[in-house]
Structures are given as structure tokens and as C-alpha cells.
Short mmCIF file of C-alpha atoms and ligand atoms in Angstrom, two decimals:
data_model
loop_
_atom_site.label_atom_id
_atom_site.label_comp_id
_atom_site.label_asym_id
_atom_site.label_seq_id
_atom_site.Cartn_x
_atom_site.Cartn_y
_atom_site.Cartn_z
CA MET N 1 4.71 19.56 -28.08
CA ASP N 2 4.34 21.20 -24.70
CA LEU N 3 6.46 23.78 -23.39
CA PHE N 4 6.57 24.26 -19.31
CA TYR N 5 8.61 27.26 -18.08
CA ASN N 6 9.15 29.72 -15.34
CA GLY N 7 9.08 26.95 -12.95
CA ASN N 8 10.98 25.37 -9.62
CA VAL N 9 11.30 22.04 -11.36
CA PHE N 10 13.02 19.35 -9.22
CA THR N 11 14.26 17.07 -11.95
CA GLY N 12 15.51 14.23 -9.48
CA ASP N 13 19.10 15.52 -9.26
CA SER N 14 18.92 19.25 -9.66
CA PHE N 15 16.80 22.29 -10.55
CA VAL N 16 15.64 23.78 -13.85
CA GLU N 17 13.37 26.29 -14.83
CA ALA N 18 11.59 24.68 -17.76
CA PHE N 19 11.19 21.27 -20.02
CA VAL N 20 9.87 20.07 -22.90
CA VAL N 21 7.37 17.16 -23.51
CA ASP N 22 6.60 15.82 -26.79
CA GLY N 23 3.68 12.93 -27.02
CA ASN N 24 4.48 10.60 -23.64
CA HIS N 25 8.23 11.65 -23.06
CA PHE N 26 10.31 14.61 -21.97
CA VAL N 27 12.52 15.62 -24.78
CA ALA N 28 14.35 18.89 -23.22
CA THR N 29 15.03 20.55 -19.85
CA GLY N 30 16.51 23.59 -19.20
CA ARG N 31 16.80 27.45 -18.84
CA SER N 32 13.10 29.24 -19.64
CA GLU N 33 14.65 31.73 -21.92
CA GLU N 34 16.84 29.13 -23.98
CA LEU N 35 13.87 26.54 -24.33
CA LEU N 36 11.45 29.26 -25.28
CA GLU N 37 13.74 30.22 -28.19
CA LYS N 38 14.58 26.83 -29.30
CA TYR N 39 10.74 25.44 -29.20
CA SER N 40 8.82 28.60 -30.01
CA TYR N 41 6.37 26.59 -31.76
CA ALA N 42 5.54 24.34 -28.59
CA THR N 43 2.42 25.04 -26.61
CA LYS N 44 3.05 27.20 -23.81
CA HIS N 45 2.67 26.73 -19.96
CA ASN N 46 3.60 29.46 -17.76
CA LEU N 47 4.38 27.81 -14.13
CA ASN N 48 4.13 31.02 -12.51
CA ASN N 49 7.24 29.76 -10.38
CA LYS N 50 5.36 26.61 -8.94
CA PHE N 51 7.30 23.58 -7.81
CA VAL N 52 7.33 20.49 -10.26
CA CYS N 53 8.76 17.07 -9.87
CA ALA N 54 8.23 13.55 -11.14
CA GLY N 55 4.87 11.97 -10.83
CA PHE N 56 4.56 10.03 -7.36
CA ASN N 57 4.87 6.16 -7.52
CA ASP N 58 3.49 4.40 -4.84
CA SER N 59 5.49 1.25 -4.19
CA HIS N 60 2.99 -0.70 -2.31
CA MET N 61 -0.46 -0.49 -2.27
CA HIS N 62 -3.80 -2.14 -3.23
CA VAL N 63 -5.44 -0.17 -6.35
CA LEU N 64 -8.40 -2.61 -6.40
CA ASN N 65 -8.89 -2.85 -2.71
CA ASP N 66 -8.88 1.08 -2.60
CA GLY N 67 -11.56 1.33 -5.28
CA TYR N 68 -13.61 -1.41 -3.51
CA SER N 69 -12.98 0.64 -0.20
CA LEU N 70 -14.09 3.82 -1.87
CA GLU N 71 -17.48 2.11 -2.42
CA THR N 72 -17.76 1.29 1.17
CA ILE N 73 -18.71 2.97 4.21
CA GLN N 74 -15.71 4.70 5.15
CA LEU N 75 -15.14 4.80 9.08
CA ALA N 76 -11.91 6.32 9.23
CA GLY N 77 -13.40 9.73 10.37
CA HIS N 78 -15.97 8.46 12.58
CA THR N 79 -14.07 5.67 14.93
CA SER N 80 -13.70 8.47 18.13
CA SER N 81 -16.00 6.11 19.99
CA LEU N 82 -17.94 3.00 19.36
CA LYS N 83 -20.95 4.98 19.88
CA GLU N 84 -19.88 7.44 17.08
CA MET N 85 -19.10 4.59 14.91
CA LYS N 86 -22.46 2.99 15.15
CA GLU N 87 -24.42 6.02 14.87
CA TYR N 88 -22.46 6.76 11.50
CA ILE N 89 -22.97 3.17 9.84
CA ALA N 90 -26.76 3.62 10.64
CA GLU N 91 -26.72 7.15 8.81
CA GLU N 92 -24.64 5.99 6.01
CA VAL N 93 -27.21 2.91 5.84
CA LYS N 94 -30.20 5.57 5.54
CA SER N 95 -28.27 7.65 3.05
CA ARG N 96 -27.22 5.08 0.73
CA GLN N 97 -30.75 3.48 0.78
CA ILE N 98 -29.25 0.01 1.21
CA LYS N 99 -32.36 -2.47 1.14
CA ASP N 100 -33.26 -5.14 3.50
CA GLY N 101 -31.32 -8.11 3.42
CA GLN N 102 -28.30 -6.48 1.38
CA TRP N 103 -24.69 -6.54 2.78
CA ILE N 104 -23.71 -3.33 4.86
CA ARG N 105 -19.98 -3.21 4.12
CA ALA N 106 -17.87 -0.72 6.18
CA ARG N 107 -14.04 -0.20 6.83
CA GLY N 108 -11.91 1.85 8.79
CA TRP N 109 -12.53 1.58 12.43
CA ASN N 110 -9.56 1.37 14.69
CA HIS N 111 -10.61 0.62 18.54
CA ASP N 112 -7.53 2.18 19.97
CA PHE N 113 -9.14 5.56 19.15
CA PHE N 114 -12.54 4.70 20.94
CA THR N 115 -13.12 6.77 23.85
CA ASP N 116 -16.02 4.88 25.42
CA VAL N 117 -14.73 1.41 25.45
CA ASN N 118 -11.43 -0.39 25.28
CA ARG N 119 -12.12 -3.28 23.04
CA PHE N 120 -13.09 -4.62 19.75
CA PRO N 121 -16.72 -4.14 18.65
CA THR N 122 -18.96 -7.53 18.54
CA ARG N 123 -21.56 -9.17 16.77
CA TYR N 124 -23.91 -7.83 19.34
CA ASP N 125 -22.76 -3.88 18.74
CA LEU N 126 -23.71 -4.19 15.22
CA ASP N 127 -26.81 -6.34 15.99
CA GLU N 128 -28.21 -2.90 17.17
CA ILE N 129 -27.66 -1.43 13.63
CA SER N 130 -29.47 -4.29 11.87
CA GLN N 131 -30.41 -7.72 12.65
CA THR N 132 -31.88 -8.33 9.08
CA ASN N 133 -28.96 -7.14 6.97
CA PRO N 134 -25.74 -8.95 7.20
CA ILE N 135 -23.04 -6.39 8.31
CA CYS N 136 -19.27 -6.55 7.80
CA ILE N 137 -16.78 -3.94 9.27
CA VAL N 138 -13.20 -4.27 8.61
CA ARG N 139 -10.45 -2.69 10.88
CA ALA N 140 -8.37 0.02 9.52
CA CYS N 141 -5.30 -2.53 9.37
CA GLY N 142 -7.44 -4.73 6.98
CA HIS N 143 -6.27 -7.82 9.32
CA ALA N 144 -9.44 -8.14 11.51
CA CYS N 145 -13.07 -7.76 10.55
CA VAL N 146 -16.24 -7.77 12.60
CA VAL N 147 -19.52 -9.18 11.68
CA ASN N 148 -23.37 -9.26 12.87
CA SER N 149 -25.49 -12.20 14.00
CA LYS N 150 -27.18 -12.01 10.57
CA ALA N 151 -23.96 -12.50 8.65
CA LEU N 152 -22.47 -15.20 11.14
CA GLU N 153 -25.87 -17.15 10.43
CA MET N 154 -25.16 -16.72 6.62
CA ILE N 155 -21.44 -17.73 6.76
CA GLY N 156 -22.36 -20.90 8.90
CA ILE N 157 -20.37 -20.22 12.06
CA ASP N 158 -21.21 -21.37 15.43
CA LYS N 159 -19.78 -22.65 18.57
CA ASN N 160 -18.89 -26.25 16.92
CA THR N 161 -17.01 -24.49 13.93
CA LYS N 162 -13.19 -25.43 14.11
CA GLN N 163 -10.77 -22.63 14.01
CA VAL N 164 -8.58 -21.95 11.09
CA ASP N 165 -4.93 -22.23 10.27
CA GLY N 166 -3.05 -18.73 10.54
CA GLY N 167 -6.19 -17.05 12.02
CA ARG N 168 -8.80 -17.27 14.34
CA PHE N 169 -12.43 -16.11 15.08
CA ASP N 170 -13.12 -14.97 18.66
CA VAL N 171 -15.37 -16.61 21.16
CA ASP N 172 -16.87 -15.93 24.48
CA GLU N 173 -16.43 -17.99 27.53
CA ASN N 174 -19.21 -20.52 26.30
CA GLY N 175 -17.64 -20.92 22.89
CA GLU N 176 -20.05 -18.93 21.24
CA PRO N 177 -18.37 -16.59 18.33
CA LEU N 178 -18.20 -13.01 18.90
CA GLY N 179 -18.27 -12.13 15.34
CA ILE N 180 -14.55 -11.27 15.46
CA PHE N 181 -12.50 -12.74 12.61
CA ARG N 182 -8.76 -12.29 12.28
CA GLU N 183 -5.89 -13.07 9.40
CA ASN N 184 -6.95 -16.28 7.42
CA ALA N 185 -10.28 -16.34 9.49
CA LEU N 186 -11.27 -13.44 7.54
CA ASP N 187 -11.86 -15.81 4.56
CA LEU N 188 -14.53 -17.46 5.97
CA VAL N 189 -16.54 -13.95 6.09
CA TYR N 190 -14.96 -12.98 2.20
CA ALA N 191 -16.15 -15.91 0.93
CA LYS N 192 -19.95 -15.04 1.17
CA LEU N 193 -19.88 -11.48 0.11
CA PRO N 194 -21.15 -11.28 -3.64
CA GLN N 195 -18.72 -11.10 -6.29
CA PRO N 196 -18.09 -8.44 -8.64
CA THR N 197 -18.56 -8.45 -12.17
CA ARG N 198 -15.79 -7.38 -15.02
CA GLU N 199 -17.66 -4.18 -15.31
CA ASP N 200 -17.84 -3.49 -11.38
CA LEU N 201 -14.17 -4.14 -11.53
CA LYS N 202 -13.27 -1.62 -13.99
CA GLN N 203 -15.60 0.85 -12.23
CA MET N 204 -13.37 0.45 -8.94
CA LEU N 205 -10.04 0.67 -10.75
CA ILE N 206 -11.16 4.02 -12.14
CA LEU N 207 -12.64 5.36 -9.05
CA ALA N 208 -9.00 4.21 -7.49
CA MET N 209 -6.95 5.99 -10.27
CA LYS N 210 -8.97 9.13 -9.74
CA GLN N 211 -7.94 9.39 -6.18
CA LEU N 212 -4.50 8.49 -6.85
CA ASN N 213 -4.33 11.06 -9.51
CA SER N 214 -5.44 13.86 -6.76
CA PHE N 215 -2.64 12.90 -4.70
CA GLY N 216 -0.11 13.20 -7.54
CA VAL N 217 0.47 9.61 -8.03
CA THR N 218 1.10 8.55 -11.58
CA SER N 219 2.53 5.08 -10.97
CA ALA N 220 1.41 2.28 -8.43
CA GLN N 221 2.62 -0.94 -7.39
CA THR N 222 -0.35 -3.25 -6.65
CA ASP N 223 -1.29 -6.28 -4.87
CA ASP N 224 -4.75 -7.07 -6.35
CA PHE N 225 -5.26 -10.65 -6.76
CA VAL N 226 -6.69 -11.85 -3.55
CA VAL N 227 -9.16 -8.88 -2.66
CA PHE N 228 -12.30 -11.08 -3.55
CA HIS N 229 -12.38 -14.38 -2.44
CA GLY N 230 -12.94 -17.43 -5.20
CA LEU N 231 -12.65 -14.49 -7.89
CA ASP N 232 -10.04 -15.61 -10.71
CA TYR N 233 -7.56 -13.19 -10.93
CA HIS N 234 -7.62 -13.44 -14.83
CA GLU N 235 -10.73 -11.36 -14.57
CA ILE N 236 -8.81 -8.50 -13.00
CA ILE N 237 -5.88 -8.88 -15.41
CA GLN N 238 -8.71 -8.53 -18.29
CA ALA N 239 -10.29 -5.54 -16.20
CA TYR N 240 -6.92 -3.77 -16.47
CA GLU N 241 -6.20 -4.76 -20.15
CA GLU N 242 -9.66 -3.29 -21.47
CA LEU N 243 -8.96 0.06 -19.46
CA LYS N 244 -5.71 -0.06 -21.18
CA GLU N 245 -7.27 -0.44 -24.55
CA GLU N 246 -9.85 1.90 -23.98
CA GLY N 247 -7.48 4.47 -23.05
CA ARG N 248 -8.69 4.87 -19.64
CA MET N 249 -5.38 4.11 -17.62
CA THR N 250 -4.63 7.41 -15.87
CA VAL N 251 -2.04 5.71 -13.42
CA ARG N 252 0.64 2.90 -14.77
CA ILE N 253 0.27 -0.45 -13.07
CA ASN N 254 2.72 -2.83 -11.46
CA GLN N 255 1.00 -6.22 -10.33
CA GLN N 256 2.60 -7.73 -7.21
CA ASN N 257 1.28 -10.87 -7.97
CA HIS N 258 0.03 -12.36 -4.81
CA PHE N 259 -0.04 -16.16 -4.41
CA THR N 260 -0.94 -18.11 -1.28
CA ASN N 261 0.30 -21.49 -2.61
CA LEU N 262 2.69 -22.97 -4.89
CA LYS N 263 0.24 -24.76 -7.17
CA SER N 264 -1.16 -21.56 -8.22
CA LEU N 265 2.22 -19.78 -8.39
CA LYS N 266 3.47 -22.39 -10.69
CA GLU N 267 0.16 -22.20 -12.73
CA PHE N 268 0.85 -18.24 -13.38
CA VAL N 269 4.37 -18.88 -14.12
CA GLU N 270 3.52 -21.84 -16.48
CA GLU N 271 1.39 -19.39 -18.26
CA GLY N 272 3.98 -17.59 -19.41
CA HIS N 273 4.38 -14.69 -16.56
CA TYR N 274 7.69 -13.45 -15.21
CA THR N 275 8.87 -10.22 -13.63
CA GLY N 276 8.98 -7.17 -16.29
CA LEU N 277 6.46 -8.88 -18.59
CA GLY N 278 4.36 -6.07 -19.85
CA ASP N 279 4.33 -2.57 -21.03
CA GLU N 280 4.59 0.78 -19.15
CA PHE N 281 0.77 0.81 -18.39
CA PHE N 282 0.47 -2.68 -16.95
CA ARG N 283 3.41 -4.86 -16.23
CA PHE N 284 3.61 -8.08 -13.79
CA SER N 285 6.11 -7.41 -11.23
CA PRO N 286 7.24 -9.37 -7.98
CA LEU N 287 5.38 -12.43 -6.40
CA LYS N 288 3.81 -11.16 -3.25
CA MET N 289 3.29 -13.07 -0.20
CA LEU N 290 2.05 -11.84 3.19
CA GLY N 291 4.05 -12.74 5.99
CA ASP N 292 2.39 -11.90 9.22
CA GLY N 293 -0.43 -9.32 10.37
CA SER N 294 -0.31 -5.98 11.75
CA LEU N 295 1.20 -4.04 14.76
CA GLY N 296 -1.96 -2.53 15.80
CA ALA N 297 -3.98 -5.78 16.23
CA ARG N 298 -0.86 -7.55 17.60
CA THR N 299 -0.91 -10.02 14.70
CA ALA N 300 2.62 -9.03 13.49
CA PHE N 301 4.92 -12.23 14.24
CA MET N 302 7.64 -11.09 16.62
CA SER N 303 10.78 -13.34 17.81
CA ALA N 304 9.42 -12.50 21.29
CA PRO N 305 6.09 -12.13 23.13
CA TYR N 306 4.53 -8.58 22.65
CA ALA N 307 5.67 -6.18 25.72
CA ASP N 308 2.21 -5.37 26.13
CA ASP N 309 0.55 -8.64 26.02
CA PRO N 310 3.18 -11.15 26.82
CA SER N 311 0.45 -14.20 25.64
CA THR N 312 1.21 -13.78 22.31
CA CYS N 313 4.05 -13.34 19.35
CA GLY N 314 1.57 -12.74 16.78
CA ILE N 315 0.56 -14.99 14.05
CA PRO N 316 2.97 -16.16 10.98
CA VAL N 317 0.95 -16.62 8.07
CA TYR N 318 3.32 -19.38 6.34
CA SER N 319 5.75 -21.74 7.84
CA GLN N 320 9.54 -21.75 7.06
CA GLU N 321 8.98 -24.72 4.53
CA THR N 322 6.44 -22.81 2.67
CA PHE N 323 8.51 -19.75 2.37
CA ASP N 324 11.28 -21.79 0.98
CA GLU N 325 9.40 -23.63 -1.46
CA MET N 326 7.72 -20.69 -2.70
CA ILE N 327 10.42 -17.98 -2.59
CA GLY N 328 12.84 -20.47 -3.93
CA TYR N 329 10.42 -21.44 -7.18
CA ALA N 330 9.74 -17.63 -7.84
CA HIS N 331 13.63 -16.91 -7.62
CA ASN N 332 14.35 -19.76 -9.90
CA HIS N 333 11.60 -18.79 -12.42
CA ASN N 334 12.86 -15.46 -13.21
CA MET N 335 10.48 -13.59 -10.56
CA GLN N 336 11.59 -10.85 -7.90
CA VAL N 337 9.72 -11.52 -4.78
CA ALA N 338 8.52 -8.68 -2.32
CA ILE N 339 7.10 -10.13 1.09
CA HIS N 340 5.08 -8.52 3.47
CA SER N 341 6.92 -8.27 6.91
CA ILE N 342 6.09 -6.46 10.00
CA GLY N 343 7.36 -8.35 12.94
CA ASP N 344 11.12 -9.25 13.31
CA GLY N 345 10.14 -12.90 13.86
CA ILE N 346 8.65 -13.29 10.31
CA LEU N 347 11.60 -11.27 8.91
CA ASP N 348 13.84 -14.31 9.82
CA ARG N 349 11.65 -16.59 7.85
CA ILE N 350 11.89 -14.34 4.97
CA MET N 351 15.52 -13.74 4.86
CA ASN N 352 16.23 -17.51 5.68
CA ALA N 353 14.19 -18.46 2.42
CA ILE N 354 15.68 -15.87 0.15
CA GLU N 355 19.16 -16.83 1.49
CA LYS N 356 18.77 -20.32 0.80
CA ALA N 357 17.19 -19.55 -2.94
CA GLN N 358 20.31 -17.31 -3.58
CA ASN N 359 22.98 -19.73 -2.48
CA GLU N 360 21.39 -22.39 -4.21
CA ASN N 361 21.04 -20.37 -7.62
CA PRO N 362 22.90 -17.07 -7.24
CA ARG N 363 21.17 -14.25 -8.95
CA GLU N 364 23.08 -10.92 -9.30
CA ASP N 365 20.25 -8.08 -9.59
CA ALA N 366 17.21 -10.33 -8.23
CA ARG N 367 15.96 -7.20 -6.19
CA HIS N 368 13.99 -9.27 -3.77
CA GLY N 369 12.27 -7.05 -1.18
CA ILE N 370 10.72 -6.60 2.05
CA ILE N 371 7.43 -4.66 2.12
CA HIS N 372 6.89 -2.79 5.37
CA CYS N 373 9.77 -3.99 7.11
CA GLN N 374 8.60 -2.25 10.59
CA ILE N 375 10.02 -4.16 13.39
CA THR N 376 13.78 -4.93 12.96
CA ARG N 377 16.69 -6.15 15.10
CA PRO N 378 20.14 -4.52 14.37
CA ASP N 379 21.50 -7.90 13.08
CA GLN N 380 18.41 -7.82 10.63
CA LEU N 381 19.40 -4.60 9.26
CA ASP N 382 22.81 -5.93 8.22
CA ARG N 383 21.37 -9.08 6.95
CA MET N 384 19.02 -7.21 4.49
CA ALA N 385 22.09 -5.03 3.32
CA LYS N 386 24.16 -8.45 2.78
CA LEU N 387 21.16 -9.92 1.02
CA ASN N 388 20.97 -6.92 -1.28
CA LEU N 389 17.45 -6.51 -0.56
CA HIS N 390 15.07 -3.66 -1.20
CA CYS N 391 13.02 -2.18 1.43
CA TYR N 392 9.51 -1.10 0.57
CA ALA N 393 8.67 1.54 3.29
CA GLN N 394 5.47 3.33 4.18
CA THR N 395 6.56 6.21 6.34
CA ILE N 396 2.89 7.30 6.53
CA PHE N 397 2.43 4.60 9.11
CA LEU N 398 4.88 6.53 11.75
CA ASP N 399 1.57 8.93 12.12
CA TYR N 400 -0.14 5.93 14.12
CA ASP N 401 2.73 3.57 15.10
CA ILE N 402 4.61 6.15 16.84
CA LYS N 403 1.84 6.08 19.46
CA ILE N 404 2.36 2.23 20.17
CA VAL N 405 5.67 1.13 18.99
CA GLU N 406 7.28 1.24 22.37
CA ASP N 407 4.39 -0.32 24.24
CA ARG N 408 3.93 -3.18 21.71
CA VAL N 409 7.90 -4.24 21.40
CA GLY N 410 9.85 -2.35 24.09
CA LYS N 411 11.93 0.40 24.07
CA GLU N 412 14.91 -1.50 22.87
CA LYS N 413 13.49 -3.02 19.71
CA ALA N 414 11.57 0.14 19.14
CA ALA N 415 14.96 1.78 18.67
CA SER N 416 16.11 -0.43 15.88
CA SER N 417 12.81 -0.45 14.25
CA TYR N 418 11.39 1.62 11.31
CA ASN N 419 15.09 2.24 10.85
CA PHE N 420 14.94 3.50 7.34
CA LYS N 421 17.84 5.92 6.95
CA THR N 422 20.02 3.35 8.53
CA LEU N 423 19.03 0.84 6.06
CA MET N 424 19.84 3.60 3.52
CA LYS N 425 23.25 4.20 4.89
CA LYS N 426 23.81 0.55 4.91
CA GLY N 427 23.31 0.62 1.14
CA VAL N 428 19.73 -0.53 0.87
CA HIS N 429 17.42 0.86 -1.42
CA VAL N 430 14.17 2.47 0.29
CA SER N 431 11.04 3.15 -1.58
CA ASN N 432 7.92 4.64 -0.17
CA GLY N 433 4.40 3.96 -0.27
CA SER N 434 0.90 3.86 1.57
CA ASP N 435 -0.19 0.57 2.00
CA CYS N 436 -3.67 2.21 0.76
CA PRO N 437 -6.48 1.71 1.38
CA VAL N 438 -4.77 0.87 4.83
CA GLU N 439 -3.94 4.71 4.65
CA LEU N 440 -5.05 7.41 2.09
CA PRO N 441 -2.60 7.09 -0.72
CA ASN N 442 -1.29 10.47 0.63
CA VAL N 443 2.40 11.16 -0.63
CA LEU N 444 3.07 14.41 0.94
CA GLY N 445 1.82 12.96 4.43
CA GLY N 446 4.29 10.19 3.70
CA MET N 447 6.90 12.61 2.99
CA GLN N 448 6.15 14.84 6.26
CA CYS N 449 6.32 11.61 8.25
CA ALA N 450 9.57 10.47 6.85
CA ILE N 451 11.33 14.15 7.08
CA THR N 452 9.84 15.13 10.53
CA ARG N 453 9.29 11.35 12.23
CA SER N 454 6.17 13.01 13.91
CA THR N 455 2.64 12.61 13.46
CA LEU N 456 0.92 14.62 11.07
CA LYS N 457 -1.36 16.80 13.23
CA GLU N 458 -0.49 16.79 16.91
CA HIS N 459 3.23 16.55 15.82
CA ILE N 460 3.98 13.77 18.66
CA GLY N 461 7.66 12.75 18.39
CA PRO N 462 10.19 13.03 17.05
CA TYR N 463 10.76 9.11 17.11
CA LEU N 464 14.42 8.36 16.12
CA PRO N 465 15.01 11.67 14.79
CA GLU N 466 18.32 10.26 13.36
CA GLU N 467 16.52 8.25 11.12
CA ALA N 468 14.73 11.04 9.41
CA PHE N 469 14.70 11.52 5.31
CA THR N 470 16.06 14.87 4.01
CA VAL N 471 13.54 16.45 1.69
CA LYS N 472 15.59 15.17 -1.43
CA GLU N 473 15.71 11.53 -0.07
CA ALA N 474 11.65 11.78 0.84
CA ILE N 475 11.09 13.12 -3.17
CA LEU N 476 13.25 10.11 -4.37
CA SER N 477 11.68 7.47 -2.21
CA PHE N 478 8.42 8.32 -3.95
CA THR N 479 9.94 8.65 -7.44
CA THR N 480 13.42 7.15 -8.59
CA GLU N 481 13.81 4.50 -5.80
CA ALA N 482 10.18 3.23 -6.59
CA ALA N 483 10.91 3.19 -10.05
CA ARG N 484 14.06 1.05 -9.16
CA ALA N 485 11.75 -1.27 -7.25
CA SER N 486 10.18 -2.44 -10.43
CA PHE N 487 13.39 -2.07 -12.45
CA GLU N 488 11.98 0.80 -14.58
CA GLU N 489 14.52 3.63 -13.18
CA LYS N 490 15.69 3.86 -16.67
CA ILE N 491 12.24 4.79 -18.07
CA LYS N 492 10.40 6.96 -15.17
CA GLY N 493 11.01 8.96 -11.89
CA LYS N 494 12.70 11.77 -13.18
CA ILE N 495 12.25 14.68 -15.23
CA GLU N 496 14.97 14.10 -17.62
CA LYS N 497 15.11 13.71 -21.57
CA GLY N 498 13.74 10.40 -22.79
CA MET N 499 12.06 9.94 -19.45
CA LEU N 500 8.25 9.15 -19.70
CA ALA N 501 6.07 12.32 -19.16
CA ASP N 502 4.78 11.87 -15.70
CA PHE N 503 5.03 14.96 -13.44
CA VAL N 504 3.19 16.63 -10.72
CA ILE N 505 2.83 20.44 -10.09
CA LEU N 506 2.79 21.85 -6.58
CA ASP N 507 1.58 25.00 -4.87
CA GLU N 508 4.83 25.15 -3.01
CA ASN N 509 8.53 24.36 -3.12
CA LEU N 510 8.84 21.26 -0.93
CA PHE N 511 12.69 22.26 -0.33
CA GLU N 512 11.11 25.38 1.12
CA VAL N 513 8.26 24.82 3.13
CA ASP N 514 7.95 24.11 6.72
CA PRO N 515 8.35 20.27 7.20
CA TYR N 516 5.66 20.24 9.33
CA HIS N 517 3.62 21.93 6.65
CA ILE N 518 4.34 19.54 3.53
CA ASN N 519 1.05 17.54 4.17
CA ASP N 520 -0.87 21.11 3.57
CA VAL N 521 0.77 21.72 0.26
CA LYS N 522 -1.87 21.39 -2.73
CA ILE N 523 -1.46 19.22 -5.57
CA LEU N 524 -2.43 21.76 -8.58
CA GLN N 525 -1.64 19.33 -11.58
CA THR N 526 -1.04 15.62 -12.41
CA TRP N 527 0.27 14.80 -15.70
CA MET N 528 0.65 11.26 -16.86
CA ASN N 529 1.89 10.01 -20.03
CA GLY N 530 2.14 13.58 -21.18
CA LYS N 531 -1.44 14.04 -20.60
CA GLN N 532 -2.92 15.92 -17.68
CA VAL N 533 -5.05 13.52 -15.59
CA TYR N 534 -5.67 15.74 -12.63
ZN1 ZN F 601 -0.35 -4.15 1.62
#
């Protein structure tokens, strides 16, 4: 039994000074004096006035892909110019001693930050790094990648190759591929990457869970099934099962089961899977589907052409029929659905499908949800509330999107987008997350963006300040509301008697610190299931 006293403990409702953990649950909260007397035999931890709240729950991310990314060359801090990016990759290839012929994998570039050129890199840029190693560099958004000529040769793409549905590879004026792949065309590249073993998978998961703990995260709702092309998802489930048996899970996992066609979804359901199956360490949660791409790459699907590129509306991943079919099937088989939607065009299709499923077979608390929910029209905000949808927001995206949203969609549509507070006022539950590895799983950064509606460093903004969260709302979006997303609000997300003992100790009180410095607050300790994991 452990007694934590003398702290500023935010329970989720109110403040207390102390709490007691027995095994993996909280058993009491209250005043220090009172609990010290009552639980005099417990191991005592003086919190020295530090701030404590429930462990953070990232309601949409990609744990396995994060672990995989942590193993790849990280370009995020090296993308100020194409030149810098190329030099950094070359240095890393040297220092990691990548052998001739081996794949060079990197991730996190963003050409919007390039100061020397205003375009995507191409195969020819990467050929300057190596002509004997295949190279694949993935854009920060994960919706586009670039490969060099060696990789193109291995993939077997040339000017005669046909384009793919729901994606494309870019070609020059002579029809020669430029090495740039978008959306579904990414699979052409990923199919050629070497497959990981079960042990590799476990290593990646551990790497990611350690990183999550360092950000105070104790629960992650994660989309893991389609990271590796052709890898049977049962391998991934098995990797988690083994980690659980070995006592090496330091983050609770809710799987957002990603399927791309009805056949594989049916197989999954017929194997006996449904939303909620599992235990507090690993649980199968909603059906996850992709709807469209990203705003940065202009692949998010809009109901009207992009303001800064009238030649495109973006790329929808599925037709209305496919959404109807898959969402309807999941809905009728005890599954919640959570669908990625960035543009308002795709949101229409997704809500049509959910409404159709509900009309045919009304379910009272299905908690279907929209992941990202970025570009929205006022009528869609009302429709989300009417359909009782959950919103899986990533307020950390504001850090980048504030700079591009008006250019991409125009002033009018930007004013009704990222409208998370408006959604809350209409009765929609809004949970928060990072979409890591798209962003770092930086919860405090996400809270700062939610509260200030400004970028983290230069404080550009505020963008729609009336949409700002209070400190309390920001914390709840990463705790109680995230727990609600997975139907687990009765077992976690608060520091309360009977709840799972997941909590985080911070250096400063989030309610008192300057909102523009929330991101600088240090995570001192992270506890999961009654054990210190960071
Ligand atoms: Zn995602």
C-alpha cells in the first residue's frame, strides 16, 4: 500500500492533498493529515506540493508505427531546407553504419519548412545520398513518401505502370516517375520493405511505450494493424499478448482495429471480436477506417476545391458505398466505429453511413466517432451532435495547421473548423490525442494548443480564441473524455476510490502556470497500474 500526501492532486472533479494506492487501484483520497493517520502502515511518498492528475490517455495514435518510426531516421528537426535534410540523412547513414544494399528509412520531413526550394523532394535529390541503397523518406503527415531510383527499380515502377485507386505516384512531363507516392500508392513502396519478426514487433512496442510514459501517457488508443504491408495482424495481437504475459506492458492499449475491406472485417468479427473484448491492459475497441489524407499534403477531401489549389478537392479513400457497407456491418455486429476525417467532403460521407446504419438498426450508445474532425461546416457540427458522435481531436495539430488553414480552405470555412469548444457546447464529447508518430505524443503541448489556440514556440495566433479550452477541459480531454471514448470511464481517468491507479506527477500546477508555458512543465513521474513506469 502506498500513500501519497502533501500534494496538489486534481482528481478530475476537485482538489485533494493525498491519496492511497492498494495494488493496482486507488482506495482513498482526502486530506494529508487524515490519511496519514488512517493509513499509518502504508509506504509514504511526500509529494512536496507537486501537481498530480490521472495518467494521460491518448485517444488516437499509432503505437506500433511510433516504435517503428523511433527506429528510423528522424527528420522532424532537420527539415529547414532540402539541403539540410539531405546532409542529415547522409550523416545518419554513416553513424548508423547502414550497409550497402540495405534500406535507408527516414520520416518527418515537411517541404513547407524548406527555405531553399518550394516543392517535394524527388528521386533525383535522394540519388545524391545513395544510388546503391534503396531510400524511403516519409512526409511528417504519413500520407506521402519519396523514394530514390534504386528503390523505384526494386518496386518495379516505371513510365508504363498504371496509377492506383485512391492514390497516385507523381510523374514528370515525360511520364517518368519522380519517386513521390501518395495515399494508397504508398502500399506499392511499403510492400517491398522487409517484414519484422515477432521479437522486432515487441521491441518496437516497448520503445514506443517507454516514450509514451515519459510524456505521462498511461493509456493509448492505437491503430496498429496496417503498419506493415502484408503482415498478418494476428502477429501484432500476439506481440501484445506476450508482452502482457511477461509483465512488460507499461501503457494500457485499446486497439482501433483498422480494416480496409469488408472481407477482412468480417473475418475479424467471425473470429469473435467485438468492441470491449479484452481486459484493462489490452482491449479491442472500434473499427478504424481511413477517410482521407492530410491538409498539409492537400489530400484531405473537401466538398469544394482547395482555396490555394483550385485543381483539386483532395482524395477520398472510400466511396459512399464502401463506407455504408463497412460501417453498417460493424454497427450491426456490436462494434463502435471511429473514422479518420480531415476534410468536410469526407465527413459528409461518413455521417451519411452512420446515419443510415442507425436508421436501420438504432443503437442507443454506440459511441461512433470522428477522428481528427478538422475542416467542418456549421451544419456538420449540428449533425455530429444529432448523431451523438464522439470527437477524437488532436489539438496539437493547431501548432502547424494555424499557419496553413486559411490558405487551404479560405477564411469562411476556417472559421467553422477545429471547432472543438463549439462541439462541446452542442453536447459532443471531445477527447484528445496526438496521432503520434504524426506528432510527438506530447500531451502538455496538446493542452497548451487547446488552451491558447496558438502555436507552441512563436505563439502565432490565437486562431478562433472562442474555441479555447479551459485548463480543466484540456486535462479532461486527455483523461476522462478519452476513457469515455473506449467505454472505460468507470474504471480509469480519475483519481478516485475504485479507479485504476494510473497517475502522473508534474513539476508545476497546470491551473496556475502561464498557459503559454504548459508545454515546458516537467513530467516528474508516471505511474501505471500502481507501479512507477517513469
Ligand atoms: Zn492516425
